[in-house]
Amino acid sequence: MREAQDQTVVWEETDEDTFIRFAEYAYTGSYSEGRPRQRPMRDEKPDLPESEKPKPTPAPAASTHRRRIKSTAPVQFELDVPSTSKKEELWSRFTTLYPPTPRTTETFVNNAKDDCSEVFLSHARVH
């Protein structure tokens, strides 16, 4: 409320990235989120001596019994092709005239090496 009365804003506690995201959201209704960082992976498996290393287990033997498949008479199916309704016809015409615009958003694939805390914090800071 003080900012509205003074008509000035002090952004001391807001970092530059959050300010940019807020401005993007104010003008476009969307904003770019933070990027995940790669966390350093450490080798959690200690080297075991040869005597303690796991040995591969043999695969189970394949079964020699075969089951005979009983033959059945062929089944006749009749396909009822319904006529297209007016609604479906109009929708089809609309989608051919106005195809959907492709989205150009990146798809994020979560990886075990990614630290996504910056992604979540960037959303929290804006809101």
PDB file of N, CA and C in Angstrom, residues 46-126:
ATOM      1  N   PRO A  46      30.815 -48.626  -2.761  1.00  0.00           N
ATOM      2  CA  PRO A  46      32.230 -48.835  -2.454  1.00  0.00           C
ATOM      3  C   PRO A  46      32.742 -50.074  -3.184  1.00  0.00           C
ATOM      4  N   ASP A  47      34.033 -50.070  -3.457  1.00  0.00           N
ATOM      5  CA  ASP A  47      34.642 -51.227  -4.106  1.00  0.00           C
ATOM      6  C   ASP A  47      34.665 -52.396  -3.127  1.00  0.00           C
ATOM      7  N   LEU A  48      34.074 -53.510  -3.547  1.00  0.00           N
ATOM      8  CA  LEU A  48      34.027 -54.710  -2.719  1.00  0.00           C
ATOM      9  C   LEU A  48      35.173 -55.638  -3.091  1.00  0.00           C
ATOM     10  N   PRO A  49      35.698 -56.366  -2.129  1.00  0.00           N
ATOM     11  CA  PRO A  49      36.711 -57.367  -2.465  1.00  0.00           C
ATOM     12  C   PRO A  49      36.094 -58.461  -3.339  1.00  0.00           C
ATOM     13  N   GLU A  50      36.915 -59.204  -4.054  1.00  0.00           N
ATOM     14  CA  GLU A  50      36.443 -60.244  -4.970  1.00  0.00           C
ATOM     15  C   GLU A  50      35.550 -61.262  -4.274  1.00  0.00           C
ATOM     16  N   SER A  51      35.844 -61.583  -3.017  1.00  0.00           N
ATOM     17  CA  SER A  51      35.072 -62.606  -2.312  1.00  0.00           C
ATOM     18  C   SER A  51      33.653 -62.127  -1.988  1.00  0.00           C
ATOM     19  N   GLU A  52      33.440 -60.812  -1.869  1.00  0.00           N
ATOM     20  CA  GLU A  52      32.131 -60.288  -1.501  1.00  0.00           C
ATOM     21  C   GLU A  52      31.318 -59.804  -2.694  1.00  0.00           C
ATOM     22  N   LYS A  53      31.878 -59.812  -3.886  1.00  0.00           N
ATOM     23  CA  LYS A  53      31.145 -59.341  -5.057  1.00  0.00           C
ATOM     24  C   LYS A  53      30.019 -60.312  -5.381  1.00  0.00           C
ATOM     25  N   PRO A  54      28.844 -59.803  -5.756  1.00  0.00           N
ATOM     26  CA  PRO A  54      27.730 -60.702  -6.068  1.00  0.00           C
ATOM     27  C   PRO A  54      28.017 -61.507  -7.330  1.00  0.00           C
ATOM     28  N   LYS A  55      27.603 -62.770  -7.276  1.00  0.00           N
ATOM     29  CA  LYS A  55      27.814 -63.654  -8.419  1.00  0.00           C
ATOM     30  C   LYS A  55      26.523 -63.733  -9.213  1.00  0.00           C
ATOM     31  N   PRO A  56      26.614 -63.789 -10.540  1.00  0.00           N
ATOM     32  CA  PRO A  56      25.387 -63.867 -11.334  1.00  0.00           C
ATOM     33  C   PRO A  56      24.664 -65.182 -11.096  1.00  0.00           C
ATOM     34  N   THR A  57      23.345 -65.104 -11.032  1.00  0.00           N
ATOM     35  CA  THR A  57      22.547 -66.315 -10.842  1.00  0.00           C
ATOM     36  C   THR A  57      22.188 -66.887 -12.201  1.00  0.00           C
ATOM     37  N   PRO A  58      22.176 -68.208 -12.330  1.00  0.00           N
ATOM     38  CA  PRO A  58      21.851 -68.807 -13.629  1.00  0.00           C
ATOM     39  C   PRO A  58      20.369 -68.619 -13.946  1.00  0.00           C
ATOM     40  N   ALA A  59      20.072 -68.530 -15.223  1.00  0.00           N
ATOM     41  CA  ALA A  59      18.694 -68.365 -15.671  1.00  0.00           C
ATOM     42  C   ALA A  59      17.948 -69.680 -15.489  1.00  0.00           C
ATOM     43  N   PRO A  60      16.652 -69.630 -15.176  1.00  0.00           N
ATOM     44  CA  PRO A  60      15.897 -70.874 -15.011  1.00  0.00           C
ATOM     45  C   PRO A  60      15.775 -71.604 -16.351  1.00  0.00           C
ATOM     46  N   ALA A  61      15.685 -72.932 -16.261  1.00  0.00           N
ATOM     47  CA  ALA A  61      15.582 -73.745 -17.473  1.00  0.00           C
ATOM     48  C   ALA A  61      14.232 -73.515 -18.137  1.00  0.00           C
ATOM     49  N   ALA A  62      14.228 -73.544 -19.456  1.00  0.00           N
ATOM     50  CA  ALA A  62      12.995 -73.340 -20.207  1.00  0.00           C
ATOM     51  C   ALA A  62      12.114 -74.578 -20.096  1.00  0.00           C
ATOM     52  N   SER A  63      10.818 -74.362 -20.087  1.00  0.00           N
ATOM     53  CA  SER A  63       9.877 -75.466 -19.984  1.00  0.00           C
ATOM     54  C   SER A  63       9.772 -76.187 -21.327  1.00  0.00           C
ATOM     55  N   THR A  64       9.659 -77.521 -21.291  1.00  0.00           N
ATOM     56  CA  THR A  64       9.543 -78.296 -22.525  1.00  0.00           C
ATOM     57  C   THR A  64       8.101 -78.662 -22.828  1.00  0.00           C
ATOM     58  N   HIS A  65       7.190 -78.359 -21.910  1.00  0.00           N
ATOM     59  CA  HIS A  65       5.778 -78.664 -22.131  1.00  0.00           C
ATOM     60  C   HIS A  65       5.161 -77.593 -23.015  1.00  0.00           C
ATOM     61  N   ARG A  66       4.423 -78.049 -24.007  1.00  0.00           N
ATOM     62  CA  ARG A  66       3.742 -77.110 -24.893  1.00  0.00           C
ATOM     63  C   ARG A  66       2.245 -77.324 -24.770  1.00  0.00           C
ATOM     64  N   ARG A  67       1.552 -76.232 -24.786  1.00  0.00           N
ATOM     65  CA  ARG A  67       0.100 -76.310 -24.723  1.00  0.00           C
ATOM     66  C   ARG A  67      -0.443 -76.150 -26.129  1.00  0.00           C
ATOM     67  N   ARG A  68      -1.416 -76.947 -26.433  1.00  0.00           N
ATOM     68  CA  ARG A  68      -2.022 -76.886 -27.749  1.00  0.00           C
ATOM     69  C   ARG A  68      -3.155 -75.863 -27.727  1.00  0.00           C
ATOM     70  N   ILE A  69      -3.173 -75.027 -28.727  1.00  0.00           N
ATOM     71  CA  ILE A  69      -4.219 -74.026 -28.827  1.00  0.00           C
ATOM     72  C   ILE A  69      -5.393 -74.641 -29.567  1.00  0.00           C
ATOM     73  N   LYS A  70      -6.550 -74.564 -28.950  1.00  0.00           N
ATOM     74  CA  LYS A  70      -7.741 -75.133 -29.565  1.00  0.00           C
ATOM     75  C   LYS A  70      -8.210 -74.213 -30.679  1.00  0.00           C
ATOM     76  N   SER A  71      -8.547 -74.813 -31.791  1.00  0.00           N
ATOM     77  CA  SER A  71      -9.037 -74.004 -32.903  1.00  0.00           C
ATOM     78  C   SER A  71     -10.516 -73.727 -32.695  1.00  0.00           C
ATOM     79  N   THR A  72     -10.914 -72.550 -33.039  1.00  0.00           N
ATOM     80  CA  THR A  72     -12.317 -72.171 -32.924  1.00  0.00           C
ATOM     81  C   THR A  72     -12.803 -71.731 -34.291  1.00  0.00           C
ATOM     82  N   ALA A  73     -14.073 -71.781 -34.458  1.00  0.00           N
ATOM     83  CA  ALA A  73     -14.660 -71.362 -35.730  1.00  0.00           C
ATOM     84  C   ALA A  73     -14.508 -69.851 -35.863  1.00  0.00           C
ATOM     85  N   PRO A  74     -14.292 -69.358 -37.067  1.00  0.00           N
ATOM     86  CA  PRO A  74     -14.142 -67.906 -37.236  1.00  0.00           C
ATOM     87  C   PRO A  74     -15.439 -67.188 -36.865  1.00  0.00           C
ATOM     88  N   VAL A  75     -15.291 -66.055 -36.243  1.00  0.00           N
ATOM     89  CA  VAL A  75     -16.425 -65.267 -35.786  1.00  0.00           C
ATOM     90  C   VAL A  75     -16.668 -64.156 -36.798  1.00  0.00           C
ATOM     91  N   GLN A  76     -17.899 -63.995 -37.177  1.00  0.00           N
ATOM     92  CA  GLN A  76     -18.265 -62.960 -38.140  1.00  0.00           C
ATOM     93  C   GLN A  76     -18.700 -61.705 -37.377  1.00  0.00           C
ATOM     94  N   PHE A  77     -18.089 -60.592 -37.714  1.00  0.00           N
ATOM     95  CA  PHE A  77     -18.451 -59.316 -37.108  1.00  0.00           C
ATOM     96  C   PHE A  77     -19.057 -58.423 -38.176  1.00  0.00           C
ATOM     97  N   GLU A  78     -20.080 -57.734 -37.797  1.00  0.00           N
ATOM     98  CA  GLU A  78     -20.662 -56.757 -38.700  1.00  0.00           C
ATOM     99  C   GLU A  78     -20.337 -55.378 -38.166  1.00  0.00           C
ATOM    100  N   LEU A  79     -19.851 -54.524 -39.035  1.00  0.00           N
ATOM    101  CA  LEU A  79     -19.522 -53.169 -38.629  1.00  0.00           C
ATOM    102  C   LEU A  79     -20.675 -52.246 -38.986  1.00  0.00           C
ATOM    103  N   ASP A  80     -21.212 -51.639 -37.968  1.00  0.00           N
ATOM    104  CA  ASP A  80     -22.250 -50.646 -38.199  1.00  0.00           C
ATOM    105  C   ASP A  80     -21.563 -49.301 -38.359  1.00  0.00           C
ATOM    106  N   VAL A  81     -21.622 -48.733 -39.537  1.00  0.00           N
ATOM    107  CA  VAL A  81     -21.001 -47.444 -39.792  1.00  0.00           C
ATOM    108  C   VAL A  81     -22.075 -46.377 -39.658  1.00  0.00           C
ATOM    109  N   PRO A  82     -22.055 -45.656 -38.535  1.00  0.00           N
ATOM    110  CA  PRO A  82     -23.072 -44.630 -38.366  1.00  0.00           C
ATOM    111  C   PRO A  82     -22.761 -43.434 -39.259  1.00  0.00           C
ATOM    112  N   SER A  83     -23.799 -42.793 -39.692  1.00  0.00           N
ATOM    113  CA  SER A  83     -23.584 -41.588 -40.492  1.00  0.00           C
ATOM    114  C   SER A  83     -23.078 -40.486 -39.564  1.00  0.00           C
ATOM    115  N   THR A  84     -22.239 -39.626 -40.087  1.00  0.00           N
ATOM    116  CA  THR A  84     -21.684 -38.574 -39.245  1.00  0.00           C
ATOM    117  C   THR A  84     -22.758 -37.546 -38.933  1.00  0.00           C
ATOM    118  N   SER A  85     -22.737 -37.097 -37.710  1.00  0.00           N
ATOM    119  CA  SER A  85     -23.733 -36.116 -37.291  1.00  0.00           C
ATOM    120  C   SER A  85     -23.322 -34.729 -37.787  1.00  0.00           C
ATOM    121  N   LYS A  86     -24.235 -33.829 -37.712  1.00  0.00           N
ATOM    122  CA  LYS A  86     -23.979 -32.450 -38.142  1.00  0.00           C
ATOM    123  C   LYS A  86     -22.866 -31.835 -37.292  1.00  0.00           C
ATOM    124  N   LYS A  87     -22.880 -32.157 -36.009  1.00  0.00           N
ATOM    125  CA  LYS A  87     -21.869 -31.634 -35.096  1.00  0.00           C
ATOM    126  C   LYS A  87     -20.482 -32.104 -35.511  1.00  0.00           C
ATOM    127  N   GLU A  88     -20.331 -33.400 -35.790  1.00  0.00           N
ATOM    128  CA  GLU A  88     -19.034 -33.942 -36.199  1.00  0.00           C
ATOM    129  C   GLU A  88     -18.589 -33.370 -37.538  1.00  0.00           C
ATOM    130  N   GLU A  89     -19.536 -33.190 -38.442  1.00  0.00           N
ATOM    131  CA  GLU A  89     -19.210 -32.634 -39.754  1.00  0.00           C
ATOM    132  C   GLU A  89     -18.711 -31.191 -39.630  1.00  0.00           C
ATOM    133  N   LEU A  90     -19.388 -30.395 -38.815  1.00  0.00           N
ATOM    134  CA  LEU A  90     -18.971 -29.009 -38.615  1.00  0.00           C
ATOM    135  C   LEU A  90     -17.625 -28.927 -37.906  1.00  0.00           C
ATOM    136  N   TRP A  91     -17.417 -29.791 -36.914  1.00  0.00           N
ATOM    137  CA  TRP A  91     -16.141 -29.799 -36.201  1.00  0.00           C
ATOM    138  C   TRP A  91     -15.009 -30.189 -37.139  1.00  0.00           C
ATOM    139  N   SER A  92     -15.242 -31.157 -37.996  1.00  0.00           N
ATOM    140  CA  SER A  92     -14.234 -31.580 -38.963  1.00  0.00           C
ATOM    141  C   SER A  92     -13.893 -30.439 -39.919  1.00  0.00           C
ATOM    142  N   ARG A  93     -14.899 -29.744 -40.392  1.00  0.00           N
ATOM    143  CA  ARG A  93     -14.670 -28.616 -41.298  1.00  0.00           C
ATOM    144  C   ARG A  93     -13.901 -27.497 -40.591  1.00  0.00           C
ATOM    145  N   PHE A  94     -14.261 -27.230 -39.321  1.00  0.00           N
ATOM    146  CA  PHE A  94     -13.580 -26.190 -38.556  1.00  0.00           C
ATOM    147  C   PHE A  94     -12.106 -26.519 -38.357  1.00  0.00           C
ATOM    148  N   THR A  95     -11.809 -27.772 -37.981  1.00  0.00           N
ATOM    149  CA  THR A  95     -10.411 -28.144 -37.734  1.00  0.00           C
ATOM    150  C   THR A  95      -9.580 -28.162 -39.004  1.00  0.00           C
ATOM    151  N   THR A  96     -10.193 -28.399 -40.163  1.00  0.00           N
ATOM    152  CA  THR A  96      -9.414 -28.328 -41.405  1.00  0.00           C
ATOM    153  C   THR A  96      -9.171 -26.877 -41.806  1.00  0.00           C
ATOM    154  N   LEU A  97     -10.126 -25.995 -41.533  1.00  0.00           N
ATOM    155  CA  LEU A  97      -9.931 -24.582 -41.859  1.00  0.00           C
ATOM    156  C   LEU A  97      -8.981 -23.889 -40.888  1.00  0.00           C
ATOM    157  N   TYR A  98      -9.061 -24.247 -39.618  1.00  0.00           N
ATOM    158  CA  TYR A  98      -8.257 -23.606 -38.581  1.00  0.00           C
ATOM    159  C   TYR A  98      -7.505 -24.670 -37.784  1.00  0.00           C
ATOM    160  N   PRO A  99      -6.391 -25.157 -38.319  1.00  0.00           N
ATOM    161  CA  PRO A  99      -5.642 -26.182 -37.584  1.00  0.00           C
ATOM    162  C   PRO A  99      -5.030 -25.586 -36.319  1.00  0.00           C
ATOM    163  N   PRO A 100      -4.815 -26.401 -35.303  1.00  0.00           N
ATOM    164  CA  PRO A 100      -4.246 -25.880 -34.058  1.00  0.00           C
ATOM    165  C   PRO A 100      -2.819 -25.392 -34.282  1.00  0.00           C
ATOM    166  N   THR A 101      -2.479 -24.324 -33.592  1.00  0.00           N
ATOM    167  CA  THR A 101      -1.121 -23.796 -33.718  1.00  0.00           C
ATOM    168  C   THR A 101      -0.189 -24.641 -32.868  1.00  0.00           C
ATOM    169  N   PRO A 102       0.957 -25.014 -33.404  1.00  0.00           N
ATOM    170  CA  PRO A 102       1.878 -25.844 -32.621  1.00  0.00           C
ATOM    171  C   PRO A 102       2.506 -25.039 -31.493  1.00  0.00           C
ATOM    172  N   ARG A 103       2.646 -25.674 -30.363  1.00  0.00           N
ATOM    173  CA  ARG A 103       3.280 -25.028 -29.216  1.00  0.00           C
ATOM    174  C   ARG A 103       4.788 -25.143 -29.341  1.00  0.00           C
ATOM    175  N   THR A 104       5.462 -24.109 -28.922  1.00  0.00           N
ATOM    176  CA  THR A 104       6.915 -24.099 -29.019  1.00  0.00           C
ATOM    177  C   THR A 104       7.561 -24.186 -27.644  1.00  0.00           C
ATOM    178  N   THR A 105       6.911 -24.878 -26.730  1.00  0.00           N
ATOM    179  CA  THR A 105       7.469 -25.001 -25.392  1.00  0.00           C
ATOM    180  C   THR A 105       8.435 -26.169 -25.336  1.00  0.00           C
ATOM    181  N   GLU A 106       9.433 -26.012 -24.502  1.00  0.00           N
ATOM    182  CA  GLU A 106      10.387 -27.095 -24.297  1.00  0.00           C
ATOM    183  C   GLU A 106       9.772 -28.112 -23.348  1.00  0.00           C
ATOM    184  N   THR A 107      10.053 -29.365 -23.595  1.00  0.00           N
ATOM    185  CA  THR A 107       9.617 -30.384 -22.653  1.00  0.00           C
ATOM    186  C   THR A 107      10.782 -30.703 -21.736  1.00  0.00           C
ATOM    187  N   PHE A 108      10.525 -30.653 -20.459  1.00  0.00           N
ATOM    188  CA  PHE A 108      11.562 -30.895 -19.473  1.00  0.00           C
ATOM    189  C   PHE A 108      11.550 -32.361 -19.091  1.00  0.00           C
ATOM    190  N   VAL A 109      12.692 -32.989 -19.180  1.00  0.00           N
ATOM    191  CA  VAL A 109      12.828 -34.379 -18.780  1.00  0.00           C
ATOM    192  C   VAL A 109      13.613 -34.395 -17.475  1.00  0.00           C
ATOM    193  N   ASN A 110      12.973 -34.883 -16.434  1.00  0.00           N
ATOM    194  CA  ASN A 110      13.615 -34.920 -15.131  1.00  0.00           C
ATOM    195  C   ASN A 110      14.683 -35.997 -15.115  1.00  0.00           C
ATOM    196  N   ASN A 111      15.863 -35.625 -14.728  1.00  0.00           N
ATOM    197  CA  ASN A 111      16.992 -36.529 -14.667  1.00  0.00           C
ATOM    198  C   ASN A 111      17.426 -36.642 -13.212  1.00  0.00           C
ATOM    199  N   ALA A 112      17.949 -37.777 -12.825  1.00  0.00           N
ATOM    200  CA  ALA A 112      18.373 -37.977 -11.436  1.00  0.00           C
ATOM    201  C   ALA A 112      19.512 -37.035 -11.062  1.00  0.00           C
ATOM    202  N   LYS A 113      20.250 -36.566 -12.047  1.00  0.00           N
ATOM    203  CA  LYS A 113      21.380 -35.677 -11.775  1.00  0.00           C
ATOM    204  C   LYS A 113      20.955 -34.222 -11.624  1.00  0.00           C
ATOM    205  N   ASP A 114      19.684 -33.909 -11.916  1.00  0.00           N
ATOM    206  CA  ASP A 114      19.223 -32.527 -11.876  1.00  0.00           C
ATOM    207  C   ASP A 114      18.795 -32.122 -10.475  1.00  0.00           C
ATOM    208  N   ASP A 115      19.169 -30.907 -10.107  1.00  0.00           N
ATOM    209  CA  ASP A 115      18.710 -30.293  -8.873  1.00  0.00           C
ATOM    210  C   ASP A 115      17.661 -29.266  -9.270  1.00  0.00           C
ATOM    211  N   CYS A 116      16.399 -29.563  -9.027  1.00  0.00           N
ATOM    212  CA  CYS A 116      15.288 -28.729  -9.506  1.00  0.00           C
ATOM    213  C   CYS A 116      14.856 -27.677  -8.497  1.00  0.00           C
ATOM    214  N   SER A 117      15.628 -27.450  -7.462  1.00  0.00           N
ATOM    215  CA  SER A 117      15.209 -26.483  -6.449  1.00  0.00           C
ATOM    216  C   SER A 117      15.086 -25.086  -7.036  1.00  0.00           C
ATOM    217  N   GLU A 118      15.935 -24.709  -7.983  1.00  0.00           N
ATOM    218  CA  GLU A 118      15.849 -23.381  -8.598  1.00  0.00           C
ATOM    219  C   GLU A 118      14.560 -23.224  -9.403  1.00  0.00           C
ATOM    220  N   VAL A 119      14.107 -24.294 -10.026  1.00  0.00           N
ATOM    221  CA  VAL A 119      12.853 -24.243 -10.787  1.00  0.00           C
ATOM    222  C   VAL A 119      11.692 -23.942  -9.846  1.00  0.00           C
ATOM    223  N   PHE A 120      11.610 -24.666  -8.740  1.00  0.00           N
ATOM    224  CA  PHE A 120      10.517 -24.469  -7.787  1.00  0.00           C
ATOM    225  C   PHE A 120      10.614 -23.104  -7.099  1.00  0.00           C
ATOM    226  N   LEU A 121      11.830 -22.706  -6.737  1.00  0.00           N
ATOM    227  CA  LEU A 121      11.998 -21.422  -6.067  1.00  0.00           C
ATOM    228  C   LEU A 121      11.673 -20.254  -6.992  1.00  0.00           C
ATOM    229  N   SER A 122      11.951 -20.394  -8.286  1.00  0.00           N
ATOM    230  CA  SER A 122      11.628 -19.304  -9.212  1.00  0.00           C
ATOM    231  C   SER A 122      10.119 -19.086  -9.269  1.00  0.00           C
ATOM    232  N   HIS A 123       9.337 -20.161  -9.220  1.00  0.00           N
ATOM    233  CA  HIS A 123       7.877 -20.019  -9.189  1.00  0.00           C
ATOM    234  C   HIS A 123       7.428 -19.388  -7.868  1.00  0.00           C
ATOM    235  N   ALA A 124       8.022 -19.829  -6.770  1.00  0.00           N
ATOM    236  CA  ALA A 124       7.623 -19.317  -5.459  1.00  0.00           C
ATOM    237  C   ALA A 124       7.961 -17.835  -5.316  1.00  0.00           C
ATOM    238  N   ARG A 125       9.098 -17.418  -5.859  1.00  0.00           N
ATOM    239  CA  ARG A 125       9.489 -16.010  -5.730  1.00  0.00           C
ATOM    240  C   ARG A 125       8.560 -15.090  -6.510  1.00  0.00           C
ATOM    241  N   VAL A 126       8.075 -15.540  -7.658  1.00  0.00           N
ATOM    242  CA  VAL A 126       7.178 -14.699  -8.458  1.00  0.00           C
ATOM    243  C   VAL A 126       5.820 -14.581  -7.777  1.00  0.00           C
TER     244      VAL A 126
END
